XYZ file of C-alpha atoms in Angstrom:
648
model
C 68.058 12.675 105.645
C 66.267 12.575 102.249
C 62.771 12.077 100.791
C 62.383 9.152 98.409
C 59.736 9.509 95.530
C 59.034 7.085 92.763
C 57.569 8.370 89.512
C 56.420 6.283 86.674
C 56.107 7.260 82.954
C 56.631 6.137 79.294
C 60.274 6.067 80.262
C 59.921 3.453 83.210
C 60.245 3.941 86.786
C 62.505 6.953 87.986
C 63.852 7.085 91.474
C 64.217 10.611 92.561
C 66.236 11.489 95.559
C 65.758 14.958 97.133
C 68.437 15.630 99.678
C 67.237 17.976 102.274
C 70.667 19.666 103.319
C 71.960 21.911 100.551
C 72.355 19.066 98.062
C 69.002 18.968 95.967
C 67.415 16.865 93.106
C 69.982 14.241 92.641
C 68.775 11.368 90.558
C 69.498 7.767 90.734
C 70.317 7.780 87.074
C 72.634 10.547 87.497
C 74.468 8.715 90.094
C 74.773 5.637 87.948
C 76.206 7.573 85.052
C 78.798 9.390 87.362
C 77.504 12.757 86.553
C 75.812 13.284 89.969
C 79.055 12.633 91.706
C 79.107 9.240 93.278
C 80.253 8.237 96.833
C 78.211 10.719 98.725
C 79.780 13.619 96.922
C 77.403 16.698 96.734
C 78.263 18.625 93.418
C 78.366 22.345 93.814
C 75.605 22.990 91.383
C 73.269 21.089 93.570
C 74.112 22.750 96.617
C 71.880 25.678 97.278
C 74.301 27.247 99.644
C 76.981 27.733 97.063
C 77.289 31.207 95.243
C 75.208 31.266 92.045
C 78.325 31.796 89.796
C 80.200 28.806 91.344
C 77.005 26.618 90.672
C 76.875 27.692 87.171
C 80.469 27.091 86.670
C 80.353 23.708 88.236
C 77.451 22.517 86.170
C 78.721 23.852 82.832
C 81.967 22.074 83.159
C 80.195 18.749 83.534
C 77.994 19.068 80.652
C 78.679 17.519 77.198
C 77.781 19.424 73.758
C 74.580 17.461 73.492
C 73.423 18.534 77.060
C 74.389 22.131 76.257
C 72.372 22.103 72.988
C 69.516 20.442 74.756
C 69.265 23.410 77.046
C 69.267 25.813 74.065
C 66.235 23.895 72.691
C 62.731 24.936 73.367
C 60.042 22.594 71.879
C 56.270 22.526 71.806
C 54.136 21.003 74.316
C 52.769 18.276 72.037
C 56.289 16.943 71.443
C 57.414 16.951 74.945
C 57.271 13.362 75.914
C 59.182 11.911 78.829
C 61.389 10.119 76.564
C 62.141 13.248 74.212
C 62.888 15.354 77.395
C 65.174 12.669 78.798
C 66.899 11.469 75.431
C 67.564 14.907 74.002
C 68.282 16.837 77.257
C 65.532 19.327 76.481
C 65.972 22.482 78.434
C 62.450 24.289 77.822
C 59.033 23.576 76.537
C 56.209 25.943 75.520
C 52.717 26.234 74.779
C 52.025 28.028 71.512
C 48.497 29.950 71.396
C 45.721 27.575 72.210
C 47.980 24.523 72.766
C 46.536 22.914 76.017
C 46.604 19.421 77.402
C 42.771 19.163 76.754
C 39.912 21.441 76.230
C 38.875 23.409 79.283
C 41.773 21.613 81.260
C 41.715 22.224 84.927
C 44.844 23.374 86.919
C 45.436 19.749 88.118
C 45.741 18.684 84.321
C 48.110 21.403 83.529
C 50.289 20.543 86.635
C 50.222 16.946 85.831
C 51.288 17.580 82.214
C 54.127 19.940 83.233
C 55.426 17.370 85.923
C 55.491 14.693 83.546
C 57.759 16.558 81.248
C 59.789 17.682 84.216
C 60.129 14.078 85.285
C 61.709 13.465 81.959
C 64.394 16.483 82.246
C 65.123 15.277 85.928
C 65.744 11.826 84.711
C 68.803 12.914 82.591
C 72.446 12.291 83.680
C 72.643 15.684 85.380
C 69.082 16.377 86.451
C 68.807 19.869 84.931
C 65.050 20.971 85.341
C 63.273 22.343 82.182
C 61.523 25.684 82.187
C 58.008 25.635 80.716
C 56.894 28.960 79.029
C 53.412 30.307 77.964
C 52.121 33.364 76.444
C 50.167 35.422 79.218
C 49.956 38.728 77.480
C 46.606 39.889 79.201
C 46.043 37.206 81.795
C 46.692 33.491 81.539
C 44.974 33.532 78.240
C 45.331 29.792 77.125
C 43.657 28.678 80.285
C 40.039 28.175 80.898
C 38.507 30.054 83.823
C 41.440 32.411 83.915
C 40.928 36.008 84.470
C 41.343 38.014 81.155
C 42.705 41.587 81.733
C 42.431 44.410 79.217
C 44.978 44.198 76.484
C 47.966 46.708 76.971
C 46.330 49.350 74.457
C 43.715 49.864 77.122
C 46.282 49.599 80.113
C 48.280 52.485 78.566
C 45.299 54.765 78.789
C 45.379 54.378 82.685
C 48.803 55.785 83.002
C 49.020 53.639 86.196
C 52.198 51.738 86.708
C 51.039 50.593 90.152
C 47.951 49.138 88.417
C 50.283 47.280 85.871
C 52.390 45.962 88.603
C 49.329 44.618 90.445
C 48.073 43.006 87.304
C 51.543 41.369 86.820
C 51.310 39.851 90.312
C 47.768 38.488 89.615
C 48.842 36.941 86.454
C 51.792 35.330 87.776
C 49.695 33.730 90.627
C 47.294 32.427 87.874
C 50.240 30.990 85.838
C 51.746 29.354 88.702
C 48.337 27.796 89.495
C 48.833 25.634 86.545
C 52.387 24.744 87.283
C 54.145 27.158 84.836
C 56.968 29.413 85.792
C 57.643 31.422 82.752
C 55.572 33.900 80.748
C 56.286 35.412 77.212
C 55.132 38.833 78.502
C 55.161 41.753 78.466
C 55.244 43.109 74.980
C 57.110 46.437 75.187
C 56.611 47.278 71.507
C 56.101 51.087 70.731
C 53.444 50.679 68.245
C 53.499 53.499 65.610
C 51.216 52.505 63.160
C 47.705 50.934 64.165
C 47.339 49.041 61.023
C 49.704 46.464 62.820
C 47.666 43.423 64.030
C 49.458 43.304 67.347
C 49.123 46.808 68.215
C 46.845 46.177 70.916
C 49.713 44.418 72.745
C 51.559 47.803 72.888
C 50.989 50.061 75.756
C 51.324 53.338 73.663
C 52.898 55.053 70.551
C 55.082 57.047 73.151
C 58.053 55.244 74.510
C 57.699 57.113 77.837
C 54.262 55.530 78.592
C 55.550 52.088 77.661
C 58.431 52.538 79.923
C 56.286 53.359 82.780
C 53.821 50.511 82.305
C 56.849 48.172 81.979
C 56.328 48.056 85.705
C 54.186 45.004 85.165
C 57.687 43.077 85.012
C 58.154 43.668 88.717
C 54.626 42.310 89.142
C 55.559 39.244 87.416
C 58.914 38.777 88.880
C 58.730 40.687 92.204
C 60.754 43.871 92.939
C 64.218 43.764 92.499
C 65.918 44.274 95.803
C 67.904 47.706 96.663
C 71.291 47.444 95.228
C 70.514 44.721 93.000
C 72.870 44.571 89.958
C 71.594 46.052 86.889
C 70.844 43.442 84.022
C 71.031 40.319 86.330
C 67.801 38.456 86.082
C 65.604 38.641 89.292
C 62.640 36.411 90.160
C 61.379 36.757 93.878
C 60.959 33.677 95.949
C 58.594 35.434 98.354
C 55.291 34.996 96.460
C 54.127 33.267 93.410
C 56.388 34.934 90.834
C 57.303 34.017 87.205
C 60.192 34.895 84.921
C 59.327 37.429 82.481
C 60.130 38.146 78.911
C 60.207 41.588 77.190
C 59.349 41.423 73.664
C 59.926 41.831 70.787
C 63.425 43.092 70.498
C 63.489 45.642 68.809
C 61.518 47.812 66.493
C 58.674 45.447 65.881
C 56.092 48.431 66.377
C 57.590 50.583 63.663
C 57.351 48.477 60.650
C 56.293 49.685 57.085
C 52.502 50.086 56.948
C 52.276 48.349 60.225
C 52.799 45.069 58.496
C 53.607 42.118 60.909
C 57.339 40.806 60.438
C 57.974 43.702 58.021
C 60.849 46.033 57.880
C 61.367 48.999 60.367
C 63.211 51.771 58.382
C 64.853 54.101 60.813
C 68.190 55.702 61.795
C 70.014 54.320 64.757
C 69.022 57.488 66.664
C 65.377 56.830 65.723
C 65.586 53.356 66.877
C 67.390 54.223 70.170
C 64.926 57.115 71.162
C 61.410 55.471 69.970
C 62.031 51.693 70.315
C 64.627 50.947 72.625
C 63.800 52.868 75.777
C 61.387 50.239 77.240
C 64.284 47.675 77.245
C 66.190 49.983 79.504
C 63.386 49.869 82.014
C 63.054 46.160 81.613
C 66.702 45.310 82.151
C 66.872 47.711 85.059
C 63.939 45.824 86.550
C 66.002 42.308 86.194
C 63.865 41.049 83.543
C 64.999 37.423 82.886
C 64.625 36.908 79.201
C 64.208 39.068 76.024
C 62.503 37.690 72.928
C 63.741 38.824 69.487
C 61.413 40.153 66.822
C 60.432 38.614 63.577
C 61.037 42.058 61.859
C 63.956 43.673 60.385
C 65.764 46.835 60.863
C 66.819 48.554 57.770
C 66.541 45.198 55.768
C 68.538 43.160 58.298
C 66.540 40.352 60.084
C 66.549 41.038 63.971
C 67.175 37.282 64.554
C 70.580 37.956 62.739
C 71.463 41.163 64.189
C 74.630 40.733 66.076
C 75.205 44.505 66.920
C 71.674 44.964 68.418
C 71.590 41.416 70.358
C 75.113 41.003 71.211
C 76.919 44.347 71.172
C 74.058 46.600 72.392
C 71.678 44.330 74.467
C 74.323 41.969 76.211
C 77.390 44.319 76.155
C 76.298 47.948 76.211
C 73.126 47.244 78.527
C 74.808 44.361 80.431
C 71.940 42.197 80.099
C 72.587 38.932 81.943
C 69.485 36.943 81.351
C 68.863 34.816 78.117
C 67.799 35.818 74.594
C 65.090 33.674 73.069
C 63.988 33.516 69.467
C 60.390 33.862 68.396
C 58.296 31.014 67.157
C 60.337 29.380 64.239
C 62.277 32.564 64.248
C 65.523 31.038 62.881
C 63.626 29.618 60.109
C 62.496 32.978 58.827
C 66.030 34.683 58.544
C 65.854 33.105 54.920
C 63.210 33.677 52.200
C 61.531 31.269 51.801
C 61.520 30.132 55.584
C 63.448 27.233 56.347
C 65.468 27.288 52.842
C 68.906 27.075 54.377
C 68.359 25.978 57.949
C 71.908 25.583 58.674
C 72.788 29.034 57.641
C 70.031 30.316 59.927
C 71.203 28.447 62.777
C 74.688 30.014 62.160
C 73.477 33.519 61.765
C 70.812 33.327 64.725
C 73.204 31.704 67.257
C 76.191 33.934 66.348
C 73.963 36.979 66.569
C 73.509 36.025 70.309
C 70.207 33.992 70.436
C 70.587 31.646 73.530
C 67.405 29.674 73.398
C 65.712 28.624 70.202
C 61.932 28.349 70.060
C 62.105 25.513 67.440
C 59.234 24.297 68.254
C 58.759 21.099 66.083
C 61.827 20.272 64.146
C 64.081 19.896 67.284
C 66.118 16.923 65.995
C 67.048 18.862 62.973
C 68.142 21.764 65.020
C 69.985 19.795 67.572
C 71.823 17.858 64.684
C 72.653 20.865 62.624
C 73.830 22.929 65.672
C 76.119 20.124 66.765
C 77.599 19.808 63.314
C 78.278 23.616 63.266
C 80.102 23.436 66.651
C 82.038 20.401 65.772
C 83.372 21.887 62.335
C 84.280 25.097 64.124
C 81.740 27.388 62.535
C 80.202 28.175 65.740
C 82.775 28.239 68.920
C 82.203 26.554 71.998
C 82.502 29.884 73.782
C 79.271 31.012 72.218
C 77.488 27.883 73.220
C 78.874 28.260 76.792
C 77.662 31.952 76.861
C 74.068 30.643 75.934
C 73.847 27.868 78.467
C 75.435 30.067 81.008
C 72.615 32.605 80.680
C 69.919 29.899 80.588
C 71.300 28.268 83.788
C 71.573 31.514 85.569
C 67.864 32.100 85.090
C 67.083 28.824 86.203
C 69.123 28.855 89.321
C 67.725 32.409 89.981
C 64.021 31.224 89.799
C 64.799 28.266 92.333
C 63.960 25.612 89.733
C 66.856 23.335 90.999
C 65.412 23.409 94.409
C 61.711 23.273 93.301
C 61.461 21.747 90.064
C 58.098 20.131 90.532
C 54.686 22.074 90.724
C 51.909 21.165 92.894
C 48.345 22.111 93.526
C 48.568 24.613 96.457
C 48.030 27.675 94.198
C 45.004 26.141 92.092
C 42.610 28.540 93.920
C 44.399 31.597 92.240
C 42.918 30.899 88.750
C 40.226 33.241 88.089
C 39.630 34.029 91.765
C 37.311 36.883 92.736
C 40.160 39.251 93.890
C 41.707 38.973 90.384
C 38.445 39.775 88.603
C 37.840 42.806 90.669
C 41.390 43.915 89.647
C 40.493 43.281 86.145
C 37.267 45.523 86.506
C 39.248 48.097 88.006
C 41.507 48.208 85.218
C 38.684 48.348 82.745
C 37.290 51.444 84.519
C 40.604 53.086 84.417
C 41.345 52.209 80.805
C 38.153 53.632 79.206
C 38.553 56.850 77.318
C 35.666 59.382 77.003
C 36.107 61.027 73.512
C 32.736 62.873 73.353
C 30.055 63.633 75.692
C 27.165 65.714 74.257
C 26.378 67.305 71.190
C 26.973 71.172 70.832
C 24.511 73.036 72.849
C 23.292 69.861 74.583
C 23.876 68.740 78.167
C 26.338 65.821 78.711
C 24.936 62.438 78.076
C 27.098 60.726 80.507
C 26.768 59.274 83.114
C 23.542 57.568 82.168
C 20.611 57.487 84.889
C 20.254 54.299 86.375
C 16.579 54.881 87.174
C 15.525 55.448 83.359
C 12.268 54.051 82.015
C 13.906 52.113 79.263
C 17.551 51.799 77.706
C 18.220 50.149 74.384
C 21.431 48.234 74.093
C 22.430 47.541 70.539
C 25.311 46.015 68.686
C 26.665 42.483 68.580
C 29.655 43.347 70.812
C 27.288 44.093 73.627
C 27.050 40.616 74.551
C 29.999 38.765 73.064
C 32.725 37.936 75.767
C 35.202 36.581 72.974
C 35.211 39.774 71.101
C 35.756 41.731 74.539
C 38.920 39.552 75.008
C 40.012 39.787 71.754
C 43.275 37.633 70.456
C 45.399 35.471 72.472
C 42.456 34.318 74.472
C 41.846 30.432 74.692
C 42.993 30.111 71.032
C 45.793 32.328 69.201
C 43.549 34.314 67.193
C 40.631 34.515 69.778
C 36.959 33.498 69.025
C 33.720 35.503 69.250
C 30.953 34.217 71.430
C 30.331 33.597 75.009
C 31.322 29.926 74.996
C 35.013 30.549 74.998
C 35.623 30.671 78.677
C 34.043 30.492 82.124
C 33.359 33.516 84.422
C 33.370 37.179 83.497
C 30.601 39.477 82.178
C 29.491 40.984 79.094
C 28.969 44.636 78.693
C 25.114 43.891 78.442
C 25.393 41.863 81.583
C 26.881 44.752 83.250
C 24.453 47.273 82.228
C 21.568 45.016 83.457
C 23.260 44.684 86.831
C 23.891 48.379 87.048
C 20.434 49.835 86.359
C 17.633 49.926 88.907
C 15.287 46.874 89.086
C 12.350 48.715 87.542
C 14.584 50.116 84.385
C 13.654 48.291 81.219
C 16.896 47.165 79.301
C 16.200 46.114 75.810
C 18.918 44.329 73.739
C 18.420 44.437 69.950
C 21.581 43.174 68.081
C 21.153 44.975 65.001
C 17.960 47.162 65.030
C 16.941 48.638 61.512
C 15.386 51.895 60.903
C 11.955 50.523 61.079
C 12.636 49.274 64.565
C 13.728 52.594 65.549
C 10.709 54.437 64.056
C 8.444 52.187 65.857
C 10.346 52.471 69.322
C 12.261 55.535 69.503
C 9.950 57.264 72.091
C 10.106 54.054 74.127
C 13.839 54.699 75.061
C 15.646 57.354 77.276
C 18.951 56.455 75.792
C 20.790 54.004 73.881
C 24.128 52.299 74.239
C 25.584 51.017 70.870
C 28.558 48.671 71.185
C 30.386 47.855 68.152
C 33.883 46.889 67.299
C 36.450 44.480 65.710
C 36.280 40.750 65.732
C 39.059 38.920 67.643
C 42.477 38.627 65.722
C 46.162 38.357 66.409
C 49.418 38.950 64.589
C 49.463 38.864 60.878
C 45.708 37.878 60.273
C 44.986 41.098 62.318
C 47.042 43.515 59.955
C 44.514 45.872 58.298
C 45.005 48.539 55.953
C 41.558 50.250 56.162
C 40.609 50.024 59.924
C 37.016 50.735 59.288
C 34.379 49.486 61.746
C 33.288 46.063 60.485
C 29.605 45.560 59.381
C 27.063 45.761 60.702
C 28.605 48.181 62.957
C 28.165 51.320 60.761
C 24.579 50.678 60.093
C 23.776 50.001 63.768
C 25.203 53.446 64.576
C 23.435 55.119 61.903
C 20.231 53.509 62.669
C 20.149 54.013 66.455
C 22.004 57.265 66.768
C 19.980 58.728 63.734
C 16.819 57.225 65.074
C 15.520 59.960 67.378
C 17.400 58.670 70.754
C 20.486 59.907 72.369
C 22.988 57.344 72.124
C 26.544 56.584 73.440
C 28.727 54.445 70.993
C 31.214 52.091 72.865
C 33.908 50.939 70.546
C 35.559 47.692 71.413
C 38.658 47.392 69.409
C 42.483 46.870 69.528
C 43.199 50.248 68.189
C 41.636 53.458 66.828
C 39.188 52.872 64.032
C 37.657 55.265 61.449
C 34.979 57.122 63.416
C 34.774 60.572 62.069
C 31.914 59.925 59.476
C 29.565 59.090 62.386
C 30.514 61.773 64.850
C 27.744 64.258 64.183
C 25.077 61.516 65.011
C 26.670 60.276 67.871
C 26.103 61.907 71.397
C 28.812 60.378 73.510
C 31.750 58.190 72.427
C 33.691 55.883 74.449
C 36.738 53.952 73.554
C 36.603 50.530 75.612
C 39.534 48.897 73.778
C 39.573 45.115 74.414
C 38.548 45.018 78.175
C 38.767 41.296 78.834
C 36.357 39.092 80.925
C 35.155 41.919 83.222
C 32.808 43.795 81.005
C 30.961 45.213 84.122
C 33.769 47.672 84.458
C 32.352 49.508 81.407
C 28.950 49.831 82.869
C 30.639 51.080 86.246
C 31.555 54.209 84.335
C 28.681 54.654 81.945
C 26.302 54.923 84.851
C 28.505 56.976 86.980
C 29.595 54.631 90.005
C 32.968 55.737 88.886
C 34.355 58.561 86.835
C 35.998 58.543 83.318
C 39.583 59.280 83.795
C 41.601 57.423 80.749
C 43.738 59.439 78.352
C 44.541 58.220 74.971
C 47.932 56.515 74.694
C 47.483 56.484 70.906
C 46.542 59.195 68.516
C 42.901 58.607 67.033
C 43.495 59.561 63.426
C 40.854 60.909 61.017
C 41.627 58.763 58.098
C 44.072 55.874 57.178
C 45.774 58.114 54.692
C 47.284 60.090 57.563
C 49.104 56.963 58.977
C 51.454 56.650 60.396
C 51.044 59.716 62.323
C 52.129 60.088 66.130
C 52.442 62.710 68.605
C 55.262 65.105 67.904
C 55.037 64.773 64.174
C 55.359 67.802 62.161
C 52.100 67.149 60.196
C 49.693 66.259 63.095
C 46.008 66.687 62.547
C 44.184 63.959 64.543
C 40.595 63.641 65.312
C 41.710 63.288 68.884
C 45.182 63.985 70.164
C 47.430 61.737 72.198
C 46.555 62.319 75.803
C 43.013 63.519 75.116
C 40.206 62.269 77.356
C 37.181 63.887 78.860
C 36.395 63.247 82.350
C 33.229 63.014 84.431
C 32.030 63.078 87.901
C 30.528 60.269 89.820
C 26.674 60.211 89.763
C 24.965 61.376 93.101
């Protein structure tokens, strides 16, 4: 018995036949071409009752070179029309940062877009489903109304792997709500220099903390069953799960001066003891994919590093998922980028990259790779290894049985349960660095029944700055119109205090304002920090608090009122010059949409418990400086964090 479903698109009507007993997703087009097995034959690869390896072997032997290269190709959403998917046998599609079907697109719009691309893939001779991938590094960040969780720099301060796992599960549900089964997360970089613009994507400078927090992979994919084979990709079918991607392999957090895509100078022992351990944990959890870093190791581009990709990751660690390039990663093997694309393809594929994030020049990639195979430069065995790995992940995910998305999970996007979890994560990620000047009583927790509280600083009422980069757009945007839902820190303060307490917000009060009003306030909360940013544009060699933050601190904290400074940033910043004036200091990192988690702790509903997962330096001249270094003289050491008790 079967179900007939007719779909239309730019490629014309397509008759899809879904057979209910074992054999699935056969297309009329496949049968007409002979690839689907005529005369009622059910090919093994379509039979869900067949062992995994038999399904892979059966499909692989049926595939042409063009179909294999198509599987290795990942193109950008804007190019992925029905005809392109069908005619080039495209195996994967992605959304780059900010690449969406429409502004403020609904789950229905996302599902419709993904399914239209899938129809193109399923209309091919063999009907191999495509896999759609998206960055979800702190929630489903591209999507309007999604829950935005704290970036990893904050989560590392919780030291709570169970929290990370629960966040992974919540993010997986929100991603699946939009019809997407694959996320380019988590980043398991070990950031050794906060000048790096991606440092907020790293859980810690300590590989042991990163390893613990890599439990988010089991949240994304589900718990690998007891006795599961090490290195084999695993995605649970028991709840909304997504395939995960550990990135960026390997050493991306150790580049010189923290510059993005730069060179990591390290001995093999240093690479293996500092940067590699998180990948041991990822592989042990059955991570489906690994993304290669733009960076180099001792001058060799990672995208061309056969030793680390093939000899170590695939052979030594026995990783059986697929290795994916970063965005135009093959192009950047040469300087300037794309100078010798044929050479770049040769080096990247022979190094062991299985799927290539092209994302635009897909016809050039397909033609050049085909030429390299036909002239014997790249052996068919390398192509078959790549495609075998890609198919293994797709079969494991159940894409052949369930290629199309539906709207049954639409209610997961931004739901209150997830926002409550994000708020919990904010509370646990906050680190209290100072609480009272010498000889004074602690300032925190603040009283809810104060007469009047001053809130100052632009970051107090800025949802976009709270969320940081990789939120709706690639670099992120300041302001409160970025996404819907969530609370700013100012909103949280107003909700936390007694109804009779006056809350005065002054974005940038000057000295005159403070002279006139100092006696009016029982306390002040100053919220300052960095603007949103992401990779490369976020690289910063001075790490000072951007203006007008310093003047706001000086005017308010030097203006006769006890003040707590809350720093909203993706990394430690230069704060020592202001320490004498500050009564209390809180590192809030990039808390995401649920700013009320900050006020929860400021006013004593919950305790401060977070511990620094990064060294807080005194000056940038000390960098790089990490725990365990011979010359270690931080302002606040790794692991530091004061604690408070709940208010009565």
